[in-house]
Coordinates of C-alpha atoms and ligand atoms in Angstrom, one line a residue:
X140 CA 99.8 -59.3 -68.1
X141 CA 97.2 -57.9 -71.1
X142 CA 98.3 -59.2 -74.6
X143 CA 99.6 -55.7 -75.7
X144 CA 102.3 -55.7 -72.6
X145 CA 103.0 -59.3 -73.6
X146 CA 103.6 -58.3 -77.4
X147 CA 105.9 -54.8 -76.4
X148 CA 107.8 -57.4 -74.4
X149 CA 108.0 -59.7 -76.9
X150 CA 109.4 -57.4 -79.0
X151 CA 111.9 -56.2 -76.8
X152 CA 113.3 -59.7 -76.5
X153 CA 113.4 -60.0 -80.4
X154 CA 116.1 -57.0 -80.1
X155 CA 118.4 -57.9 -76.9
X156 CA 118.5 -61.6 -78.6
X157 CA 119.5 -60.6 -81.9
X158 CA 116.5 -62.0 -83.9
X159 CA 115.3 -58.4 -84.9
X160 CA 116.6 -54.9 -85.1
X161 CA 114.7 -51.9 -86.3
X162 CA 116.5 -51.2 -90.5
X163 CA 119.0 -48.1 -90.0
X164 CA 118.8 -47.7 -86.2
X165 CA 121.7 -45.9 -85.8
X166 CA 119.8 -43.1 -88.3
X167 CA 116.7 -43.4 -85.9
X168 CA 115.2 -46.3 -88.2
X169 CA 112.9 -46.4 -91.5
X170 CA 109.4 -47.1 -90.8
X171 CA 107.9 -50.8 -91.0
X172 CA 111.6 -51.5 -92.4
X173 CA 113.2 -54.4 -90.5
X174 CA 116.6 -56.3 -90.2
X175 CA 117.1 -59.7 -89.1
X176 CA 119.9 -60.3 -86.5
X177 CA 121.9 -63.3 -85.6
X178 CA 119.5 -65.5 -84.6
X179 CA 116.6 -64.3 -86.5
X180 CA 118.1 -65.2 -89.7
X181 CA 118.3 -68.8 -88.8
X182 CA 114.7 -69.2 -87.4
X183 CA 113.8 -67.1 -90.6
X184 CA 115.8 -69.6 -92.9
X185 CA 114.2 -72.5 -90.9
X186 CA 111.0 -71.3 -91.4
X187 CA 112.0 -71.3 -94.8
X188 CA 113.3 -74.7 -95.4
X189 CA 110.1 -76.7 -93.8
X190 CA 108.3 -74.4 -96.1
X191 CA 110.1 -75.5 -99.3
X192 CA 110.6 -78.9 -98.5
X193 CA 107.4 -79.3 -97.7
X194 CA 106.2 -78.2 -101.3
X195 CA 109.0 -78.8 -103.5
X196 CA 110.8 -81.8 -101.4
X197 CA 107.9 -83.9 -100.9
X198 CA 105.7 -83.2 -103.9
X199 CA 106.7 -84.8 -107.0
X200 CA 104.8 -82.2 -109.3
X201 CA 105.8 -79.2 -107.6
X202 CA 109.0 -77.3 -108.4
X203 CA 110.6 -74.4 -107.8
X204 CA 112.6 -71.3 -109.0
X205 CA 114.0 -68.1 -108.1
X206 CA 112.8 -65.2 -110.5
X207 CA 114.2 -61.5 -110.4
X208 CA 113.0 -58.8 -108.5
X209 CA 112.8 -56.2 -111.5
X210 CA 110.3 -57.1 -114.0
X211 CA 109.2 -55.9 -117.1
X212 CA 106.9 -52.7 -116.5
X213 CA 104.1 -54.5 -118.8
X214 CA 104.1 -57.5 -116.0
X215 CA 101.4 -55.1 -113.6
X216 CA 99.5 -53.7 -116.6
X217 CA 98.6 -57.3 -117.7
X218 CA 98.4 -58.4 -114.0
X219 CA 96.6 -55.8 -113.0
X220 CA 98.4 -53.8 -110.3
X221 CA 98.9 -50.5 -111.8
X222 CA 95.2 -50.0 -112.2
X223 CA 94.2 -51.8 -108.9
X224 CA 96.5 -52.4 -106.5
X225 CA 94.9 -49.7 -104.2
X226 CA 93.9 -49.4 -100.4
X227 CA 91.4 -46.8 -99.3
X228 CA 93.1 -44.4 -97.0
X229 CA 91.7 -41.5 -95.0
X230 CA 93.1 -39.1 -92.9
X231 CA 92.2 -37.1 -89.8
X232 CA 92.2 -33.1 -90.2
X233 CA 93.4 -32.5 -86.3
X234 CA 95.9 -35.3 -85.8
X235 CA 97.0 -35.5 -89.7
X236 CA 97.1 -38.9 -89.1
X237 CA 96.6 -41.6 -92.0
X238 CA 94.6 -44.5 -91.7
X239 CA 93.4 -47.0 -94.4
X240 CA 89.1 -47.0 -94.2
X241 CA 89.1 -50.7 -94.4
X242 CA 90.8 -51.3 -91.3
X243 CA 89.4 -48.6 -89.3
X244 CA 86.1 -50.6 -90.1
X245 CA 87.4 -53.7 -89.5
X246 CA 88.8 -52.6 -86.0
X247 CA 85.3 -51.4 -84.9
X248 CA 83.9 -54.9 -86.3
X249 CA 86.3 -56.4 -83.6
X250 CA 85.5 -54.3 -80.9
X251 CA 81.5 -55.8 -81.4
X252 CA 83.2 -59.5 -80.8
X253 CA 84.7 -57.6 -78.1
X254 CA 81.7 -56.5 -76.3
X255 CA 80.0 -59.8 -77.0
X256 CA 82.5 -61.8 -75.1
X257 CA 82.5 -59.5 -72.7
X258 CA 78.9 -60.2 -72.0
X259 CA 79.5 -63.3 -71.9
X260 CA 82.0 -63.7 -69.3
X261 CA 80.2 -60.7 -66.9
X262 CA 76.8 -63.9 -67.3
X263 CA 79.4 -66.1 -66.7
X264 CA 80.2 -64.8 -63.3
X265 CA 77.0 -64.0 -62.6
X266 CA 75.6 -68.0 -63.3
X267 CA 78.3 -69.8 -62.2
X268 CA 78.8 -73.7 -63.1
X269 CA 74.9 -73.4 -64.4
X270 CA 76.0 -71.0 -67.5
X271 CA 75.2 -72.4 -71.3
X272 CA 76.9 -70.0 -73.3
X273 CA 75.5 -71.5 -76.3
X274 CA 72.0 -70.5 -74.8
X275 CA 73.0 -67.3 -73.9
X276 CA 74.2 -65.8 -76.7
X277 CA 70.9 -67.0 -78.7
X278 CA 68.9 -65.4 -76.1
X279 CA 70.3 -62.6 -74.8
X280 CA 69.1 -59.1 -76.2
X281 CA 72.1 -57.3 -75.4
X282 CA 74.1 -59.5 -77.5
X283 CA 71.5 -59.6 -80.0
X284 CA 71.8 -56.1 -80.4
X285 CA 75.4 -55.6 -80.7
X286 CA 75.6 -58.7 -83.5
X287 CA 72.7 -57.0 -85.0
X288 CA 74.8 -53.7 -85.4
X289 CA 77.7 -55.6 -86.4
X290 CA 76.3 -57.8 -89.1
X291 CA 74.3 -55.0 -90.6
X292 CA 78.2 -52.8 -90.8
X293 CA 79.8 -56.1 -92.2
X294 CA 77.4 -56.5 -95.1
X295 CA 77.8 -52.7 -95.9
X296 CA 80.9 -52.5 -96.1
X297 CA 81.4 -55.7 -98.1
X298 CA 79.0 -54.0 -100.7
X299 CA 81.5 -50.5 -100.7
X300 CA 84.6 -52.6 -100.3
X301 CA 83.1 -54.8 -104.0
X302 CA 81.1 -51.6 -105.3
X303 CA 84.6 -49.2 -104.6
X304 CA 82.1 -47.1 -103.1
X305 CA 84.5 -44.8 -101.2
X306 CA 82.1 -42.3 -100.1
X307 CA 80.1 -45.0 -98.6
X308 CA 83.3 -46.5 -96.4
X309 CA 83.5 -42.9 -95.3
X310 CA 79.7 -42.9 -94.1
X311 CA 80.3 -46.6 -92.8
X312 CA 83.4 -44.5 -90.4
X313 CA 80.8 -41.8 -89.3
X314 CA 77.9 -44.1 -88.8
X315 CA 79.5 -45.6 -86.4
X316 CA 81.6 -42.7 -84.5
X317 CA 84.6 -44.6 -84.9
X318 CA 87.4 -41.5 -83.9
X319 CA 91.0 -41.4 -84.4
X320 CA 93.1 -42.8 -81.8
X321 CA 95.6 -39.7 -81.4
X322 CA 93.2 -36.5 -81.6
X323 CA 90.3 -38.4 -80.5
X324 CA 87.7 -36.7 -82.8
X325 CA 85.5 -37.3 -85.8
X326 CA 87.1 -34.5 -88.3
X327 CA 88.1 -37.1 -91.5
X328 CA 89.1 -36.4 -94.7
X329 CA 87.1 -38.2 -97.7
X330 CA 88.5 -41.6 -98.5
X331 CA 90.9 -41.5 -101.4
X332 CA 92.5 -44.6 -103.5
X333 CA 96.6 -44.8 -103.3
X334 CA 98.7 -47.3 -104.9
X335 CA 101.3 -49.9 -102.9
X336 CA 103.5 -50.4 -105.5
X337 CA 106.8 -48.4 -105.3
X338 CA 108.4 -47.4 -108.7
X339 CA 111.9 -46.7 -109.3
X340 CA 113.8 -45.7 -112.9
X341 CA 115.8 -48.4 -114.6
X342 CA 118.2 -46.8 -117.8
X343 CA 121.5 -44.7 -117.1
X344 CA 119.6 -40.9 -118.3
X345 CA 116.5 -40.4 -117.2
X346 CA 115.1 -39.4 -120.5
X347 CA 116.0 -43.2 -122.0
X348 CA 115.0 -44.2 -118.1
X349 CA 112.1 -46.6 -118.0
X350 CA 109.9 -46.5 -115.0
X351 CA 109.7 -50.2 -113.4
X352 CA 108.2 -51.2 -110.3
X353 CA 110.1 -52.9 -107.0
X354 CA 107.4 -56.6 -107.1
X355 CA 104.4 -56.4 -105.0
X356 CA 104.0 -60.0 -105.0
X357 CA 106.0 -62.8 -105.7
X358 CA 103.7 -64.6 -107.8
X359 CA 104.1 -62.9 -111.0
X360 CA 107.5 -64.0 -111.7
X361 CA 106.2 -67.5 -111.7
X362 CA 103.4 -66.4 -113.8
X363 CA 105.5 -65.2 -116.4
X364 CA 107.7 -68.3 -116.7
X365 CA 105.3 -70.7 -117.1
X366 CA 106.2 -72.0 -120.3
X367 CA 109.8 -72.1 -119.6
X368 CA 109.4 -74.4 -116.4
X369 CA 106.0 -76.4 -118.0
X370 CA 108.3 -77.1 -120.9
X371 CA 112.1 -77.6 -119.7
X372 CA 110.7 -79.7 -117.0
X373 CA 108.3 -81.5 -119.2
X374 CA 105.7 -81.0 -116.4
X375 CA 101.7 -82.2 -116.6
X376 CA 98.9 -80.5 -115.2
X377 CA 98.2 -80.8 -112.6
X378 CA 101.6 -78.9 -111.8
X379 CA 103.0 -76.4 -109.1
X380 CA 105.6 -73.4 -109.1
X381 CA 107.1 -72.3 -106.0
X382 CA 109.2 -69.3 -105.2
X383 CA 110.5 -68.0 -101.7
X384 CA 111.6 -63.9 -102.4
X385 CA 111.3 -60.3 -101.3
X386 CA 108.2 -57.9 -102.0
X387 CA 107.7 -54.4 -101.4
X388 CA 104.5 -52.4 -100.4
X389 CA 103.9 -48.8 -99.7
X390 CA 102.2 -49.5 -96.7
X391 CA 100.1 -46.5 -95.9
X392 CA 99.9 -47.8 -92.4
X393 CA 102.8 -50.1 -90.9
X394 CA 101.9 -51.5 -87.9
X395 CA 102.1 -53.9 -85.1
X396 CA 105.8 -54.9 -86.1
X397 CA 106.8 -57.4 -88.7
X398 CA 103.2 -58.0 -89.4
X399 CA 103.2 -54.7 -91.7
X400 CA 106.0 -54.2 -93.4
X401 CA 107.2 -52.2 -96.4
X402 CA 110.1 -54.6 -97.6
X403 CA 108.8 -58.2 -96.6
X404 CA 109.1 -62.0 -98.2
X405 CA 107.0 -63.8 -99.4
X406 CA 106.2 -67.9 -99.6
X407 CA 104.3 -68.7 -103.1
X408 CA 103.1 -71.6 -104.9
X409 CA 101.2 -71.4 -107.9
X410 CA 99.0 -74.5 -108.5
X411 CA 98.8 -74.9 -112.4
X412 CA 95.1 -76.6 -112.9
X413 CA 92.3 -77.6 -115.5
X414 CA 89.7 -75.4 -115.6
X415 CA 86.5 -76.1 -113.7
X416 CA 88.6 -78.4 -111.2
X417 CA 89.6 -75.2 -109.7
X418 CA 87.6 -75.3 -106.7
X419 CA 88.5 -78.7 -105.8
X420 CA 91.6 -78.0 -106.0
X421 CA 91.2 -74.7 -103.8
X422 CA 89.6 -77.1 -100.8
X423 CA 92.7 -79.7 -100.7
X424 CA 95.1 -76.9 -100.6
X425 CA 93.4 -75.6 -97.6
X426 CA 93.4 -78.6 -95.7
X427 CA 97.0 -79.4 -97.4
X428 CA 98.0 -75.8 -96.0
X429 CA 96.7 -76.0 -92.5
X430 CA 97.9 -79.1 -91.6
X431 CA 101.3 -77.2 -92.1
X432 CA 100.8 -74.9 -89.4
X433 CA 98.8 -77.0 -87.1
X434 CA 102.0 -79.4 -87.3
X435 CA 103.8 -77.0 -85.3
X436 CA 101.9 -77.7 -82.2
X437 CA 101.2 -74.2 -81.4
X438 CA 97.2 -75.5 -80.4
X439 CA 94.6 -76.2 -83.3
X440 CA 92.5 -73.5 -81.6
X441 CA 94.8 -70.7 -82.6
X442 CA 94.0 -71.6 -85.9
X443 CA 91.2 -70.5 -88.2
X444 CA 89.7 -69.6 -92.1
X445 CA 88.5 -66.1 -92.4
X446 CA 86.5 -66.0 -96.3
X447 CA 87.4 -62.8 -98.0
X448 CA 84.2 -60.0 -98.0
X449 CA 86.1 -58.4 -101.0
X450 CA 87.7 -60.7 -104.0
X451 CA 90.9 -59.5 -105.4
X452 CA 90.6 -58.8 -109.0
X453 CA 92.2 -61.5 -109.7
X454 CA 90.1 -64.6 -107.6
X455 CA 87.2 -66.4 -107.9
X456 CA 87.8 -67.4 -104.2
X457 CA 89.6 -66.7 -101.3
X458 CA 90.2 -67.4 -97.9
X459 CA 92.7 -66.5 -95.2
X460 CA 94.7 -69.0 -92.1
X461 CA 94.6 -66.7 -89.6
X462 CA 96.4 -67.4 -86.4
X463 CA 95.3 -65.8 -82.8
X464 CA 98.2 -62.9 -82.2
X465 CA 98.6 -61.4 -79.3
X466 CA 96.5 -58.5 -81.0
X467 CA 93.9 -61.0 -82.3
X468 CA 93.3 -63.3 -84.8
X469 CA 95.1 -61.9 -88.1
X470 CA 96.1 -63.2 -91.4
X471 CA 99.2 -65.4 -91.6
X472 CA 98.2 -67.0 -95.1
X473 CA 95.8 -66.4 -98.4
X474 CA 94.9 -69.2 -100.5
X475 CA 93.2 -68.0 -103.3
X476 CA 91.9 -69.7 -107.0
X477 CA 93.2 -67.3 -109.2
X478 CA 91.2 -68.8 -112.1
X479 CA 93.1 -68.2 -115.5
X480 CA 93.6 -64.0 -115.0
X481 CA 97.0 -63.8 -115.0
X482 CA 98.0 -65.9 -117.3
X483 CA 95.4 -65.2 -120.1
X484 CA 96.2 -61.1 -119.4
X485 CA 99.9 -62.1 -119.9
X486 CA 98.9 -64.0 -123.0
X487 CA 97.0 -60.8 -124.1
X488 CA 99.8 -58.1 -123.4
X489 CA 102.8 -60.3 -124.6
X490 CA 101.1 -61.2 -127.8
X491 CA 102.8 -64.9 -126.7
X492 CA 100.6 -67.8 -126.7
X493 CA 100.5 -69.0 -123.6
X494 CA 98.9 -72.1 -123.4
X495 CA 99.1 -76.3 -122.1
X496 CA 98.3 -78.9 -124.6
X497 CA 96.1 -81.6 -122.1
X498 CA 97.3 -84.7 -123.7
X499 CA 94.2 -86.5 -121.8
X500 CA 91.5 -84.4 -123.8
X501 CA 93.6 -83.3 -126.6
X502 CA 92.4 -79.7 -126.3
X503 CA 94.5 -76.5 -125.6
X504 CA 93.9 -74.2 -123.2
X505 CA 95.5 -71.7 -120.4
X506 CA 95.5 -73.3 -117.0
X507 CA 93.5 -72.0 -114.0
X508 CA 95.7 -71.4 -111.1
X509 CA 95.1 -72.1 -107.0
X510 CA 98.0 -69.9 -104.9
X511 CA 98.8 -70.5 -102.2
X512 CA 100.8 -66.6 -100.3
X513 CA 102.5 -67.1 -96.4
X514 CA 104.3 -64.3 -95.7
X515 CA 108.1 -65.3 -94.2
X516 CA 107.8 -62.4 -91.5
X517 CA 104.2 -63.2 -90.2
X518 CA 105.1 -66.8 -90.2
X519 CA 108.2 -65.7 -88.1
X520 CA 106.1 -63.9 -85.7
X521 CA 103.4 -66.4 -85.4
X522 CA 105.9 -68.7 -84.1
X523 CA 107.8 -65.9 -82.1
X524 CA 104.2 -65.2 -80.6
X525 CA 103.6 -69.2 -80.0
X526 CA 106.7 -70.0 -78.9
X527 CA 107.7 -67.4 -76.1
X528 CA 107.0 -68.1 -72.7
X529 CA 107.5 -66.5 -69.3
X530 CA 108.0 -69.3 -66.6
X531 CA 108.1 -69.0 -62.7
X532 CA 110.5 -71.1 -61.7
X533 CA 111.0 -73.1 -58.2
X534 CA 112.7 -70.6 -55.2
X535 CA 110.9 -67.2 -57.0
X536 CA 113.2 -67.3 -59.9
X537 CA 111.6 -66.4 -63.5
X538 CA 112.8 -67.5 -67.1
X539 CA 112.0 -66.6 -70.3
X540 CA 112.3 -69.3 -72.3
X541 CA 111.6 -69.6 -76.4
X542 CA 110.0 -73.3 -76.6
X543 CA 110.2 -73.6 -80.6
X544 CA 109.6 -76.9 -82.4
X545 CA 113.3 -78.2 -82.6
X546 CA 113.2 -78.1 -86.0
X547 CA 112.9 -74.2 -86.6
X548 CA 115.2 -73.4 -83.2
X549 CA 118.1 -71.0 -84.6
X550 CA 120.4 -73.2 -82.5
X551 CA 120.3 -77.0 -82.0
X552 CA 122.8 -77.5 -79.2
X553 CA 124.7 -75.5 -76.8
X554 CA 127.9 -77.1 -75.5
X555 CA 129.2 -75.8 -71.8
X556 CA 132.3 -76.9 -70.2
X557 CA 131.4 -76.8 -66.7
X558 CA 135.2 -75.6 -65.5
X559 CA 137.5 -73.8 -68.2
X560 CA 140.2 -75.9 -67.1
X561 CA 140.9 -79.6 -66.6
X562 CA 140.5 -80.7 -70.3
X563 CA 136.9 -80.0 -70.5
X564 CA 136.6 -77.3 -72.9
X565 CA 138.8 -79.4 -75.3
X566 CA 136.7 -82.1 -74.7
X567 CA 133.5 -79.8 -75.3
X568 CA 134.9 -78.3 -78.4
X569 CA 135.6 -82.1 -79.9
X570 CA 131.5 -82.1 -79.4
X571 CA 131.1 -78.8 -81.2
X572 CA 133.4 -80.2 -84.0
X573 CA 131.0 -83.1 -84.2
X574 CA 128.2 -81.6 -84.8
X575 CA 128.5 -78.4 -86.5
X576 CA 128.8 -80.2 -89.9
X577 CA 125.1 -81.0 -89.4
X578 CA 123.6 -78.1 -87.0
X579 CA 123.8 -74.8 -85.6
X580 CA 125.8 -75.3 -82.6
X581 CA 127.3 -72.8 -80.1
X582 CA 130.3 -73.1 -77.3
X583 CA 129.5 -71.0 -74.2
X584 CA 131.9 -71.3 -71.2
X585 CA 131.1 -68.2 -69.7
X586 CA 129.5 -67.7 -66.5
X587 CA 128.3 -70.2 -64.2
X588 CA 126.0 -73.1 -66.1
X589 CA 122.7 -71.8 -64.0
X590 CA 123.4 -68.2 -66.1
X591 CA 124.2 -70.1 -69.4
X592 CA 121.4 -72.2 -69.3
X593 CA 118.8 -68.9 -69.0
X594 CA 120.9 -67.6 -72.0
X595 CA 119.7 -70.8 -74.5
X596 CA 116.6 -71.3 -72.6
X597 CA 115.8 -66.8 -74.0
X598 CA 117.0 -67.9 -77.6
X599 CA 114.9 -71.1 -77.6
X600 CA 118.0 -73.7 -77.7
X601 CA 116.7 -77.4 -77.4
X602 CA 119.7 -78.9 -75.9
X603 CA 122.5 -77.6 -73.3
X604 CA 125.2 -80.1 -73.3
X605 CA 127.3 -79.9 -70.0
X606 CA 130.7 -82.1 -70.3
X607 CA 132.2 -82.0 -66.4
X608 CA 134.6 -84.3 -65.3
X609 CA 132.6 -87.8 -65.0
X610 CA 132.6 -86.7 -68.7
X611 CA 136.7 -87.3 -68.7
X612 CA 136.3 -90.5 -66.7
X613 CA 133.4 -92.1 -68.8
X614 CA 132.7 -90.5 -72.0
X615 CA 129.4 -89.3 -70.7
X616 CA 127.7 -85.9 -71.0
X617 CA 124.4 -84.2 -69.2
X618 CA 121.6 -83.1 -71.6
X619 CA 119.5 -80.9 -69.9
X620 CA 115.9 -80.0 -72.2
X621 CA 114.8 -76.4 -72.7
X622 CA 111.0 -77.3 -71.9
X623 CA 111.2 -79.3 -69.2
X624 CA 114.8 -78.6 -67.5
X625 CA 115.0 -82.4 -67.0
X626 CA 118.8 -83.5 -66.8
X627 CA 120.1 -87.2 -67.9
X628 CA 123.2 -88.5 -68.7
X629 CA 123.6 -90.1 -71.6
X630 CA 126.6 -90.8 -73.9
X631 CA 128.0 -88.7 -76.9
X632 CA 126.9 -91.4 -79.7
X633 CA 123.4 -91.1 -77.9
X634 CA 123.0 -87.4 -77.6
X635 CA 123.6 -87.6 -81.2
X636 CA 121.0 -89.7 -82.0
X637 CA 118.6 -88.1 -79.4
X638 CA 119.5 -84.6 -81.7
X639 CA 118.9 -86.4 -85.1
X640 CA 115.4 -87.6 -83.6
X641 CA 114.5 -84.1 -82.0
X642 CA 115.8 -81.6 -84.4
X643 CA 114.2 -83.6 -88.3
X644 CA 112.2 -81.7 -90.0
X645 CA 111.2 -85.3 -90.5
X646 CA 109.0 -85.6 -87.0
X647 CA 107.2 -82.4 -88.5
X648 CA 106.8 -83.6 -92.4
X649 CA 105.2 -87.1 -91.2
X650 CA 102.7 -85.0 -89.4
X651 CA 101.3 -83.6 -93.3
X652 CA 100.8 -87.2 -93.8
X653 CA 101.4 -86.6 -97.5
Ligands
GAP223 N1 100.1 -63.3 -104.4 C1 99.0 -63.0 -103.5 C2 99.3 -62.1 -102.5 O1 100.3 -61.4 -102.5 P1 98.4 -61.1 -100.2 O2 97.2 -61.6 -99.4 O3 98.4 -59.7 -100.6 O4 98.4 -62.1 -101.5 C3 100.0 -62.8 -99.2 O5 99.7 -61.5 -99.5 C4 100.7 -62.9 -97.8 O6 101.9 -62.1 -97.8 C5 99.9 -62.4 -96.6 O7 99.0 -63.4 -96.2 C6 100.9 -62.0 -95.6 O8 101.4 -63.2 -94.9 C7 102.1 -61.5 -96.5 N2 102.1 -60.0 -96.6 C8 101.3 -59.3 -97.4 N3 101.6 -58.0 -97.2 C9 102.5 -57.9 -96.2 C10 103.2 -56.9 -95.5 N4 103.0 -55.6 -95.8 N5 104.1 -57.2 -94.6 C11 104.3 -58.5 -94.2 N6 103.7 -59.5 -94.8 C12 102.8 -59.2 -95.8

């Protein structure tokens, strides 16, 4: 199976589970507009808490709050936004399709790795158990020549992406005969700068309406209360503000699913620091921050940094977690040191003082800030990505099972009578009633168990709890695991425990070692 039918069936299963539905079906859908279904809005609010708790939970000098969507127009004049919050898109005269420059570029970028790994594994082949790759891709001058190409695009079109060179991006796009997917030819438009924010009037007439923007970014409502948090919670530097909320972008292109979206969510902490330890600062919360996905046990390799070619206006650094997608490695994260932009703009557009009194040097000054951004929806598909799994089973049969840590599973435990009759489902529904106080728990007595155990096992469920009638006799119950489809019997005080162990978000937080 290639990666893109793996991802088209992945998304298919998000559906006929009820993790995702396309917004509006019924209306034919809204584009890169999503809604999360039954089960998708537990994983998502899983995702969620170990996200929180992780910051705000286990760090003393890191809380949180939960600031409005609307904001005050000025907010993205002073942070910048309204004069560049741009992408670069271009469109093709024969398909009329839209594309943004940057990415066009960056695809062809990816298709030189491409080539070069193909390479690689066609000398593989060809040398057998004898092949040094490391040697080979020094020596070879095929590959020399396509990493010769590449580099040479990469460092123009950092310069155009930092310069806003737009004509150049366009000559970057002809240079190398990169044509549009649905015509197939070369015919584009110059590139043109468009704005991601989406306005909308506030005021009830539209002459005393005021035009306000729907939040690109979480960040700035933390940015804007920083005074009222440093101060009511009597907080020292070095201090952090988190916020889990919505944020809206024009996309000009949605794609790949919830990667893209128009109306998404976003994780943010702003790291509150004084200046010139910014960069210190910047390092631990990378390390901090990728010890939190590499916790999840979805393989170390699957992780990496990708620096930014082009700063946002905002950063004197930048780098991205990216995690390896079905369609590649792609940006999950951004850590960035925002230095003191935002909140010395705010201090400048308010005409409010904005500033933290260092007790230790007895000098005032506005903080420099280190943010970490994870979007909720990219987080949710990295682990959809990670954790779904096509098995073949013993006797030809196949499952497709969802093998999430136990922590983020939408449901903990499933509990199936094995008769409807003879007491059990009372005696089933007394373990429900047990443990629903504490978990997501479900009663399924439907079908035969074989059938109900392939229905947890396709919504990732950690435990299926059978009670049958040695249950009646003795108390005891059969666990049977998602991963491994092991069976034991153990007691109901022990499957208890044995949930309380599997399903912590404690087994994951010891794993930060904070
Ligand atoms: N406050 C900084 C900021 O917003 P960003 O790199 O533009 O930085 C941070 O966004 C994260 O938000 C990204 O790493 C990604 O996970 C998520 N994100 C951004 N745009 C998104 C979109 N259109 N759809 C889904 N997630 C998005």
């Amino acid at each position: 199976m290639t990666q893109e039918e793996l991802f088209k069936k992945l998304i298919a299963h998000c559906k006929e589970y009820g993790f995702i539905f396309p917004s509006s079906e019924i209306y034919d859908g809204l584009g890169a507009v999503y809604d999360y279904g039954q089960n998708g809005v537990e994983l998502k609010n899983n995702i969620k808490r170990y996200w929180w708790d992780s910051m705000v939970k286990l760090n003393e000098n890191i809380v949180g709050i939960d600031a409005a969507i609307f904001m005050h127009p000025r907010t993205w004049e002073a942070s910048g936004h309204v004069a560049a919050f741009n992408d670069p898109l271009i469109d093709n005269k024969d398909s009329k399709k839209r594309y943004r420059a940057d990415v066009l570029i960056e695809d062809w970028m990816a298709k030189q790795d491409e080539k070069i790994q193909k390479e690689v594994d066609k000398a593989r082949k060809r040398f057998g158990d004898a092949f040094d790759e490391e040697q080979y891709l020094a020596t070879s001058p095929r590959v020399a020549d396509i990493a010769a190409k590449r580099d040479a695009v990469h460092k123009r079109f950092a310069d155009a992406l930092n310069n806003s060179d737009l004509a150049e991006l366009k000559q970057i796009i002809l240079d190398c005969e990169v044509v549009c997917p649905i015509s197939g030819t070369r015919n584009w438009t110059d590139v043109r700068q468009f704005n991601l924010m989406f306005s909308t009037q506030m005021g009830s007439t539209a002459e005393g309406a005021n035009t306000i923007y729907l939040r690109p970014e979480t960040a700035q409502g933390i940015f804007v209360n920083f005074l009222n948090v440093q101060k009511t919670g009597r907080m020292k530097l070095p201090f952090g503000i988190a916020q889990i909320g919505k944020a809206f972008r024009n996309e000009i292109v949605a794609r790949q699913f919830i990667f893209r979206m128009r109306e998404f969510e976003q994780m943010e902490m702003q790291f509150f620091v004084r200046p010139g330890t910014e960069m210190e600062w910047w390092n631990k919360w990378k390390e901090t921050r990728m010890a939190w996905h590499r916790a999840l046990g979805f393989g170390d390799d699957n992780y990496r940094f990708h620096d930014h070619d082009k700063l946002a206006h905002y950063a004197n650094a930048a780098t991205d977690v990216e995690y390896n997608f079905p369609f590649g490695f792609k940006e999950v994260e951004g850590i960035h040191s925002r230095t003191d932009f935002d909140l010395s703009n705010h201090q400048k557009f308010s005409g409010k003082k904005i500033q933290y009194f260092d007790p230790e040097t007895n000098e005032s000054y506005v903080p420099y800030v280190v943010e970490t951004s994870i979007g909720v929806d990219r987080m949710f598909l990295q682990v959809m990505s990670a954790a779904y799994t096509e098995e073949k089973l013993e006797g030809g049969d196949q499952r497709v099972v969802l093998k999430f840590p136990a922590a983020l599973a939408p449901v903990k435990v499933a509990v199936l009578p094995l008769v409807k009759k003879d007491g059990m489902p009372e005696v089933a529904r007394k373990i429900v009633d047990e443990l629903k106080y504490d978990y997501n728990v479900v009663y399924d007595e439907k079908d035969s168990v074989g059938k109900r155990y392939r229905r947890q096992d396709a919504v990732g469920t950690p435990f299926c709890v059978t009670v049958d009638g040695q249950t009646l006799e003795d108390g005891t119950v059969t666990i049977r695991h998602r991963d491994t489809m092991a069976q034991e019997r153990v007691t109901v005080e022990e499957l208890r425990r044995r949930v309380d162990e599997e399903c912590s978000y404690r087994k994951l937080f010891k794993k930060l070692s904070l």
